[in-house]
């Protein structure tokens, strides 16, 4: 009896066999205990490898990524067109300067007549050329950006790294199972990084950061540069940040105090 | 399947559909979230102006991104980047034993991925992203008929290195 090689068994695991070939393989597997054992082992190894690779999950923040992509997409369009416009601008300035000097120095001169017939009409064109190019509309990341995660083993940490001193942090508890963090205003350009049970917010500007910690988490806290500022204590929040305002259920603190 | 217009709303949809998968693949390949983001962004920028079906665009993006990764690996000190890119792992603060164990396991997976041959890593990660054998063969430049065997061996190598790492502590 010819046994199935590992390549074929792997194709079965991955669903890559055509229908006809699959029927033949299934027929063999039904009657061959050795191939059955190898198939089961291979399937187990694949499942284990998949689970291990899944531990490396680091979800991207799509909104932030899309804003960055839009910026890159449009930042390269100022090329030769700008250079030509700059040359025209310089030429226009030179022409206007010469024109002004000539008119001021020689009233009634033939130059004035020439200017009135040729250069002055050009000025309208030059003036148009001199108008500053309207800025390209680039989708800046000013819309709120954020991310959410599930607790890991009941724990959630929201870590603020190098935040602006004027960043205002609003914290609350939520009945949602997920922890959510989003940045708005000048803080919307912050970068987010997630790992199991952890959200890191990097470089948030002087805007607002909103943090929602799940009620169902056993431990949840907000850290700023390594110091815990807010911690979940049962069904309420314990505020450790200096000069916090807001309410006990929705404290607000400024990073710089 | 209609050809993709690589501008406007179609292209934005393409980005939203494919970026998470490409980023995840690169993050696992490089072990560096910043490099993964940068390479993924560059791959999408290079797609601009091209016209192809979305399925084709997906393979194209992964091919370009893999080549960009290789270029970086050749010129940069890759091992240092992987080691210094650890911060996104759970911080090594004193905590419950299960957290420390998880940290050790994640580090083990990262190390195992780093130690198996690059082609093995690439094939395993592309399969995780749902690519078919024919697509994996195109991107990794192997015969389609050999993908099954190569994947089976790559899986065994990954697990062997990982288990050894755990054993050594």
Short mmCIF file of C-alpha atoms in Angstrom, two decimals:
data_model
loop_
_atom_site.label_atom_id
_atom_site.label_comp_id
_atom_site.label_asym_id
_atom_site.label_seq_id
_atom_site.Cartn_x
_atom_site.Cartn_y
_atom_site.Cartn_z
CA UNK A 1 0.00 0.00 0.00
CA UNK A 2 1.37 3.41 -0.93
CA UNK A 3 1.08 5.85 1.92
CA UNK A 4 0.30 9.57 1.65
CA UNK A 5 3.30 11.89 1.80
CA UNK A 6 3.42 14.88 4.12
CA UNK A 7 2.87 17.33 1.25
CA UNK A 8 -0.47 15.73 0.40
CA UNK A 9 -1.49 15.54 4.05
CA UNK A 10 -0.64 19.23 4.43
CA UNK A 11 -2.82 20.03 1.43
CA UNK A 12 -5.69 18.22 3.15
CA UNK A 13 -5.15 20.25 6.34
CA UNK A 14 -5.14 23.48 4.34
CA UNK A 15 -8.05 22.54 2.07
CA UNK A 16 -5.93 22.77 -1.05
CA UNK A 17 -6.84 19.48 -2.70
CA UNK A 18 -9.17 19.46 -5.68
CA UNK A 19 -12.45 17.60 -5.14
CA UNK A 20 -11.44 14.53 -7.11
CA UNK A 21 -8.07 14.13 -5.40
CA UNK A 22 -9.68 14.76 -2.03
CA UNK A 23 -12.11 11.89 -2.50
CA UNK A 24 -9.22 9.56 -3.26
CA UNK A 25 -7.25 10.72 -0.22
CA UNK A 26 -10.26 10.42 2.06
CA UNK A 27 -10.73 6.88 0.82
CA UNK A 28 -7.15 6.00 1.72
CA UNK A 29 -7.33 7.69 5.13
CA UNK A 30 -10.45 5.71 5.97
CA UNK A 31 -8.51 2.47 5.66
CA UNK A 32 -4.96 3.34 6.67
CA UNK A 33 -4.27 3.79 10.38
CA UNK A 34 -0.71 4.91 9.80
CA UNK A 35 -1.75 7.79 7.54
CA UNK A 36 -4.59 8.61 9.92
CA UNK A 37 -2.09 9.00 12.75
CA UNK A 38 0.25 11.15 10.66
CA UNK A 39 -2.65 13.29 9.51
CA UNK A 40 -3.85 13.82 13.08
CA UNK A 41 -0.31 14.73 14.19
CA UNK A 42 0.13 17.18 11.33
CA UNK A 43 -3.23 18.77 12.00
CA UNK A 44 -2.31 19.16 15.68
CA UNK A 45 1.03 20.74 14.82
CA UNK A 46 -0.64 23.20 12.47
CA UNK A 47 -3.20 24.18 15.08
CA UNK A 48 -0.47 24.67 17.66
CA UNK A 49 1.66 26.78 15.30
CA UNK A 50 -1.36 28.90 14.45
CA UNK A 51 -2.12 29.48 18.11
CA UNK A 52 1.48 30.46 18.83
CA UNK A 53 1.58 32.91 15.94
CA UNK A 54 -1.70 34.36 17.17
CA UNK A 55 0.02 35.35 20.39
CA UNK A 56 2.01 37.92 18.44
CA UNK A 57 -1.17 39.78 17.51
CA UNK A 58 -0.55 43.50 17.48
CA UNK A 59 -3.53 45.19 15.96
CA UNK A 60 -2.86 48.26 13.84
CA UNK A 61 -4.88 51.41 14.40
CA UNK A 62 -6.54 51.60 11.02
CA UNK A 63 -7.74 55.18 11.26
CA UNK A 64 -4.26 56.43 12.10
CA UNK A 65 -2.69 54.28 9.40
CA UNK A 66 -5.14 55.55 6.80
CA UNK A 67 -4.43 59.15 7.75
CA UNK A 68 -0.70 58.52 7.40
CA UNK A 69 -1.25 56.86 4.04
CA UNK A 70 -3.28 59.84 2.83
CA UNK A 71 -0.47 62.15 3.91
CA UNK A 72 2.13 60.13 2.00
CA UNK A 73 -0.14 59.79 -0.97
CA UNK A 74 -0.45 63.53 -1.50
CA UNK A 75 2.91 64.75 -0.22
CA UNK A 76 4.74 63.80 -3.43
CA UNK A 77 2.60 65.90 -5.83
CA UNK A 78 4.57 69.16 -5.40
CA UNK A 79 7.17 68.41 -8.03
CA UNK A 80 8.09 70.11 -11.32
CA UNK A 81 4.90 72.23 -11.32
CA UNK A 82 6.12 74.05 -8.23
CA UNK A 83 9.58 74.65 -9.71
CA UNK A 84 8.09 76.24 -12.85
CA UNK A 85 5.85 78.43 -10.75
CA UNK A 86 8.81 79.56 -8.67
CA UNK A 87 10.71 80.58 -11.80
CA UNK A 88 7.68 82.50 -13.05
CA UNK A 89 7.33 84.17 -9.67
CA UNK A 90 10.92 85.35 -9.69
CA UNK A 91 10.57 86.61 -13.25
CA UNK A 92 7.40 88.45 -12.33
CA UNK A 93 9.03 90.19 -9.39
CA UNK A 94 11.92 91.29 -11.60
CA UNK A 95 9.57 92.66 -14.27
CA UNK A 96 7.52 94.58 -11.72
CA UNK A 97 10.63 96.08 -10.14
CA UNK A 98 12.01 97.25 -13.45
CA UNK A 99 8.61 98.59 -14.40
CA UNK A 100 8.28 100.56 -11.23
CA UNK A 101 11.72 102.12 -11.58
CA UNK A 102 11.16 103.08 -15.20
CA UNK A 103 7.81 104.70 -14.56
CA UNK A 104 9.06 106.58 -11.54
CA UNK A 105 12.24 107.80 -13.18
CA UNK A 106 10.92 108.91 -16.57
CA UNK A 107 7.42 110.36 -16.64
CA UNK A 108 6.10 110.69 -20.19
CA UNK A 109 8.85 108.49 -21.59
CA UNK A 110 8.29 106.01 -24.44
CA UNK A 111 8.85 103.31 -21.90
CA UNK A 112 5.61 104.27 -20.25
CA UNK A 113 3.78 103.89 -23.53
CA UNK A 114 5.43 100.50 -24.08
CA UNK A 115 4.60 99.45 -20.58
CA UNK A 116 1.00 100.47 -20.89
CA UNK A 117 0.71 98.48 -24.11
CA UNK A 118 2.65 95.35 -23.19
CA UNK A 119 3.76 94.97 -19.60
CA UNK A 120 0.69 96.25 -17.85
CA UNK A 121 -1.54 93.68 -19.53
CA UNK A 122 1.02 91.06 -18.51
CA UNK A 123 0.78 92.20 -14.91
CA UNK A 124 -2.69 90.81 -14.71
CA UNK A 125 -1.31 87.47 -15.81
CA UNK A 126 1.74 87.77 -13.56
CA UNK A 127 -0.41 88.80 -10.64
CA UNK A 128 -2.38 85.64 -11.20
CA UNK A 129 0.82 83.64 -11.34
CA UNK A 130 1.97 85.27 -8.10
CA UNK A 131 -1.04 84.15 -6.19
CA UNK A 132 0.05 81.54 -3.74
CA UNK A 133 -0.86 78.05 -4.69
CA UNK A 134 -3.78 76.93 -2.56
CA UNK A 135 -2.62 74.31 -0.14
CA UNK A 136 -3.43 70.78 -1.10
CA UNK A 137 -6.14 69.42 1.07
CA UNK A 138 -4.62 66.62 3.01
CA UNK A 139 -6.70 64.56 5.31
CA UNK A 140 -4.99 65.27 8.60
CA UNK A 141 -5.58 63.00 11.51
CA UNK A 142 -7.79 65.50 13.31
CA UNK A 143 -10.78 63.23 13.52
CA UNK A 144 -10.68 61.28 16.78
CA UNK A 145 -8.46 58.24 16.60
CA UNK A 146 -8.53 55.36 18.97
CA UNK A 147 -8.31 51.69 19.66
CA UNK A 148 -9.93 49.10 21.89
CA UNK A 149 -8.86 45.78 23.39
CA UNK A 150 -10.24 43.05 25.57
CA UNK A 151 -8.73 42.51 29.02
CA UNK A 152 -6.07 39.84 29.25
CA UNK A 153 -6.69 37.53 32.22
CA UNK A 154 -8.97 40.24 33.62
CA UNK A 155 -6.33 42.94 33.41
CA UNK A 156 -6.11 46.17 31.45
CA UNK A 157 -3.35 48.73 31.42
CA UNK A 158 -3.51 52.01 29.57
CA UNK A 159 -0.02 53.46 29.38
CA UNK A 160 0.71 57.02 28.32
CA UNK A 161 4.25 57.50 27.07
CA UNK A 162 5.70 60.98 26.56
CA UNK A 163 2.35 62.78 26.57
CA UNK A 164 2.13 66.54 26.27
CA UNK A 165 1.82 68.27 29.66
CA UNK A 166 -1.42 69.91 28.53
CA UNK A 167 -3.06 66.65 27.56
CA UNK A 168 -6.37 66.28 29.37
CA UNK A 169 -7.28 62.70 30.29
CA UNK A 170 -10.92 61.74 30.88
CA UNK A 171 -11.47 58.35 32.48
CA UNK A 172 -14.65 56.42 33.15
CA UNK A 173 -15.85 52.91 33.75
CA UNK A 174 -17.90 51.18 31.07
CA UNK A 175 -20.21 48.20 31.01
CA UNK A 176 -18.68 47.23 27.68
CA UNK A 177 -16.34 44.26 27.87
CA UNK A 178 -13.63 46.18 26.03
CA UNK A 179 -11.25 48.86 27.16
CA UNK A 180 -11.34 51.79 24.79
CA UNK A 181 -9.03 54.74 24.31
CA UNK A 182 -9.49 57.53 21.84
CA UNK A 183 -7.75 60.83 21.28
CA UNK A 184 -9.31 64.00 19.95
CA UNK A 185 -8.27 67.51 19.07
CA UNK A 186 -4.54 68.09 19.14
CA UNK A 187 -4.05 64.68 20.67
CA UNK A 188 -5.50 62.89 17.66
CA UNK A 189 -2.05 62.49 16.15
CA UNK A 190 -1.03 60.14 18.96
CA UNK A 191 0.26 56.70 18.07
CA UNK A 192 -1.30 53.63 19.59
CA UNK A 193 0.27 50.29 20.24
CA UNK A 194 -1.57 47.31 21.64
CA UNK A 195 -0.57 44.01 23.15
CA UNK A 196 -2.62 41.56 25.23
CA UNK A 197 -4.33 43.59 27.95
CA UNK A 198 -2.33 46.72 27.21
CA UNK A 199 -2.83 49.89 25.24
CA UNK A 200 0.08 52.27 24.88
CA UNK A 201 -0.54 55.83 23.75
CA UNK A 202 2.59 57.51 22.48
CA UNK A 203 3.23 61.18 21.95
CA UNK A 204 -0.30 62.48 22.56
CA UNK A 205 -0.47 66.23 21.96
CA UNK A 206 -2.27 68.92 23.97
CA UNK A 207 -5.80 67.68 23.29
CA UNK A 208 -8.08 65.20 24.99
CA UNK A 209 -7.71 61.53 25.69
CA UNK A 210 -10.77 59.52 26.64
CA UNK A 211 -10.29 56.23 28.46
CA UNK A 212 -13.05 53.74 29.19
CA UNK A 213 -12.11 50.88 31.54
CA UNK A 214 -14.38 47.84 31.61
CA UNK A 215 -16.30 47.22 34.83
CA UNK A 216 -15.74 43.53 34.33
CA UNK A 217 -11.94 43.81 34.54
CA UNK A 218 -10.41 42.65 37.82
CA UNK A 219 -7.55 45.15 37.52
CA UNK A 220 -7.45 48.23 35.33
CA UNK A 221 -5.38 51.34 35.51
CA UNK A 222 -4.11 54.35 33.67
CA UNK A 223 -0.38 55.07 33.88
CA UNK A 224 1.49 58.18 32.88
CA UNK A 225 5.22 57.75 32.32
CA UNK A 226 5.26 54.78 34.67
CA UNK A 227 3.10 56.24 37.45
CA UNK A 228 -0.44 55.05 38.08
CA UNK A 229 -2.86 57.99 37.91
CA UNK A 230 -6.18 56.18 37.93
CA UNK A 231 -6.96 52.67 39.15
CA UNK A 232 -10.16 50.65 39.10
CA UNK A 233 -11.19 49.80 42.64
CA UNK A 234 -14.20 47.48 42.56
CA UNK A 235 -16.97 49.33 40.78
CA UNK A 236 -15.42 52.76 41.12
CA UNK A 237 -12.29 54.63 40.16
CA UNK A 238 -9.53 55.63 42.52
CA UNK A 239 -7.86 58.81 41.36
CA UNK A 240 -4.20 59.23 42.22
CA UNK A 241 -3.44 62.02 39.77
CA UNK A 242 -2.59 65.38 41.29
CA UNK A 243 -5.14 68.17 40.84
CA UNK A 244 -7.81 65.96 39.30
CA UNK A 245 -11.17 67.52 38.48
CA UNK A 246 -14.44 66.18 37.08
CA UNK A 247 -16.53 63.78 39.13
CA UNK A 248 -15.60 60.62 41.04
CA UNK A 249 -17.25 58.58 38.28
CA UNK A 250 -15.58 60.55 35.51
CA UNK A 251 -12.36 62.10 36.77
CA UNK A 252 -10.32 64.39 34.58
CA UNK A 253 -6.68 65.20 35.03
CA UNK A 254 -4.09 67.18 33.13
CA UNK A 255 -0.86 65.27 32.59
CA UNK A 256 1.26 68.20 33.70
CA UNK A 257 -0.80 68.67 36.86
CA UNK B 1 -13.73 40.61 -11.33
CA UNK B 2 -13.52 44.27 -12.36
CA UNK B 3 -10.18 45.99 -12.44
CA UNK B 4 -9.37 48.07 -9.42
CA UNK B 5 -9.08 51.79 -9.85
CA UNK B 6 -6.13 52.71 -7.70
CA UNK B 7 -7.44 56.14 -6.91
CA UNK B 8 -10.32 57.59 -5.02
CA UNK B 9 -12.83 55.64 -3.03
CA UNK B 10 -11.89 52.23 -4.48
CA UNK B 11 -8.35 52.68 -3.34
CA UNK B 12 -9.37 53.80 0.13
CA UNK B 13 -11.52 50.68 0.41
CA UNK B 14 -8.59 48.57 -0.72
CA UNK B 15 -6.41 50.12 1.94
CA UNK B 16 -8.96 49.46 4.68
CA UNK B 17 -9.47 45.89 3.48
CA UNK B 18 -5.84 44.88 3.08
CA UNK B 19 -3.77 47.03 5.43
CA UNK B 20 -4.53 45.12 8.67
CA UNK B 21 -3.48 41.80 7.11
CA UNK B 22 -0.36 43.23 5.52
CA UNK B 23 0.63 45.01 8.71
CA UNK B 24 0.11 41.87 10.79
CA UNK B 25 2.20 39.82 8.38
CA UNK B 26 5.02 42.37 8.43
CA UNK B 27 4.89 42.82 12.18
CA UNK B 28 5.33 39.09 12.62
CA UNK B 29 8.05 38.94 9.96
CA UNK B 30 10.06 41.85 11.33
CA UNK B 31 9.27 41.76 15.03
CA UNK B 32 9.14 45.54 14.79
CA UNK B 33 5.81 47.39 14.75
CA UNK B 34 7.35 50.62 13.45
CA UNK B 35 9.13 48.89 10.58
CA UNK B 36 5.96 46.94 9.77
CA UNK B 37 3.93 50.12 9.53
CA UNK B 38 6.54 51.91 7.45
CA UNK B 39 6.96 49.04 4.99
CA UNK B 40 3.20 48.52 4.68
CA UNK B 41 2.67 52.22 3.98
CA UNK B 42 5.43 52.22 1.37
CA UNK B 43 3.94 49.19 -0.36
CA UNK B 44 0.55 50.90 -0.66
CA UNK B 45 2.12 54.10 -1.98
CA UNK B 46 3.90 52.06 -4.65
CA UNK B 47 0.57 50.56 -5.69
CA UNK B 48 -0.76 53.99 -6.60
CA UNK B 49 -1.50 54.45 -10.28
CA UNK B 50 -1.58 50.73 -11.02
CA UNK B 51 -4.72 49.00 -12.14
CA UNK B 52 -5.40 45.38 -11.23
CA UNK B 53 -8.07 43.21 -9.61
CA UNK B 54 -8.13 43.35 -5.82
CA UNK B 55 -7.02 39.75 -5.43
CA UNK B 56 -4.04 40.46 -7.64
CA UNK B 57 -3.32 43.64 -5.70
CA UNK B 58 -3.17 41.63 -2.49
CA UNK B 59 -0.49 39.29 -3.84
CA UNK B 60 1.35 42.23 -5.38
CA UNK B 61 1.39 44.12 -2.09
CA UNK B 62 2.73 41.18 -0.14
CA UNK B 63 5.42 40.58 -2.75
CA UNK B 64 6.54 44.20 -2.71
CA UNK B 65 6.39 44.39 1.07
CA UNK B 66 8.48 41.23 1.42
CA UNK B 67 11.10 42.66 -0.94
CA UNK B 68 11.16 45.91 1.03
CA UNK B 69 11.62 43.92 4.22
CA UNK B 70 14.54 42.04 2.69
CA UNK B 71 16.15 45.29 1.55
CA UNK B 72 15.93 46.66 5.05
CA UNK B 73 17.23 43.46 6.60
CA UNK B 74 20.25 43.59 4.33
CA UNK B 75 21.17 47.14 5.26
CA UNK B 76 19.99 47.44 8.84
CA UNK B 77 21.17 45.65 11.94
CA UNK B 78 18.10 43.46 12.01
CA UNK B 79 18.80 41.55 15.18
CA UNK B 80 19.28 44.74 17.14
CA UNK B 81 15.95 46.05 15.83
CA UNK B 82 14.19 42.89 16.88
CA UNK B 83 15.71 43.01 20.33
CA UNK B 84 14.97 46.68 20.81
CA UNK B 85 11.45 46.27 19.45
CA UNK B 86 10.42 44.32 22.53
CA UNK B 87 8.51 47.19 24.22
CA UNK B 88 5.15 46.14 22.86
CA UNK B 89 5.37 42.91 24.76
CA UNK B 90 3.84 43.06 28.23
CA UNK B 91 6.20 44.96 30.44
CA UNK B 92 8.41 42.83 32.65
CA UNK B 93 6.96 44.23 35.84
CA UNK B 94 6.66 41.89 38.79
CA UNK B 95 3.22 40.34 38.39
CA UNK B 96 1.31 37.10 38.68
CA UNK B 97 3.09 34.00 37.51
CA UNK B 98 0.73 33.55 34.60
CA UNK B 99 1.67 36.95 33.19
CA UNK B 100 5.35 36.17 33.38
CA UNK B 101 4.72 32.80 31.76
CA UNK B 102 2.85 34.42 28.93
CA UNK B 103 5.69 36.88 28.45
CA UNK B 104 8.12 33.99 28.22
CA UNK B 105 5.97 32.18 25.69
CA UNK B 106 5.55 35.24 23.49
CA UNK B 107 9.30 35.82 23.57
CA UNK B 108 9.75 32.16 22.63
CA UNK B 109 7.52 32.48 19.59
CA UNK B 110 9.35 35.62 18.53
CA UNK B 111 12.69 33.91 18.90
CA UNK B 112 11.52 30.81 17.03
CA UNK B 113 10.28 32.92 14.13
CA UNK B 114 13.60 34.71 14.06
CA UNK B 115 15.59 31.49 13.97
CA UNK B 116 13.79 29.51 11.28
CA UNK B 117 14.76 30.21 7.65
CA UNK B 118 13.21 33.32 6.16
CA UNK B 119 11.30 31.37 3.53
CA UNK B 120 9.77 29.16 6.21
CA UNK B 121 8.72 32.24 8.14
CA UNK B 122 7.27 33.89 5.07
CA UNK B 123 5.27 30.83 4.01
CA UNK B 124 3.87 30.22 7.49
CA UNK B 125 2.82 33.84 7.91
CA UNK B 126 1.28 34.08 4.47
CA UNK B 127 -0.76 30.97 5.18
CA UNK B 128 -1.91 32.58 8.42
CA UNK B 129 -3.14 35.50 6.33
CA UNK B 130 -5.26 33.15 4.21
CA UNK B 131 -3.21 32.98 1.04
CA UNK B 132 -3.69 30.01 -1.28
CA UNK B 133 -0.79 27.73 -2.18
CA UNK B 134 -0.58 29.15 -5.68
CA UNK B 135 -0.21 32.67 -4.27
CA UNK B 136 2.34 31.60 -1.69
CA UNK B 137 4.31 29.90 -4.46
CA UNK B 138 4.34 33.10 -6.54
CA UNK B 139 5.49 35.32 -3.73
CA UNK B 140 8.12 32.93 -2.37
CA UNK B 141 9.21 31.80 -5.82
CA UNK B 142 8.78 28.05 -5.31
CA UNK B 143 6.98 25.41 -7.36
CA UNK B 144 3.27 25.30 -6.41
CA UNK B 145 3.45 21.54 -5.99
CA UNK B 146 6.08 21.86 -3.27
CA UNK B 147 4.24 24.32 -1.02
CA UNK B 148 2.49 21.63 1.02
CA UNK B 149 5.71 19.82 1.84
CA UNK B 150 7.55 23.05 2.62
CA UNK B 151 4.78 24.21 4.92
CA UNK B 152 4.69 20.93 6.79
CA UNK B 153 8.45 21.13 7.39
CA UNK B 154 8.32 24.82 8.30
CA UNK B 155 5.65 24.08 10.91
CA UNK B 156 7.74 21.34 12.45
CA UNK B 157 10.84 23.55 12.52
CA UNK B 158 8.97 26.39 14.20
CA UNK B 159 7.62 24.12 16.91
CA UNK B 160 11.00 22.44 17.43
CA UNK B 161 12.80 25.76 17.94
CA UNK B 162 10.02 27.06 20.16
CA UNK B 163 9.98 23.94 22.36
CA UNK B 164 13.75 24.06 22.69
CA UNK B 165 13.56 27.69 23.77
CA UNK B 166 11.04 26.82 26.46
CA UNK B 167 13.17 23.90 27.59
CA UNK B 168 16.28 26.04 27.87
CA UNK B 169 14.33 28.61 29.89
#
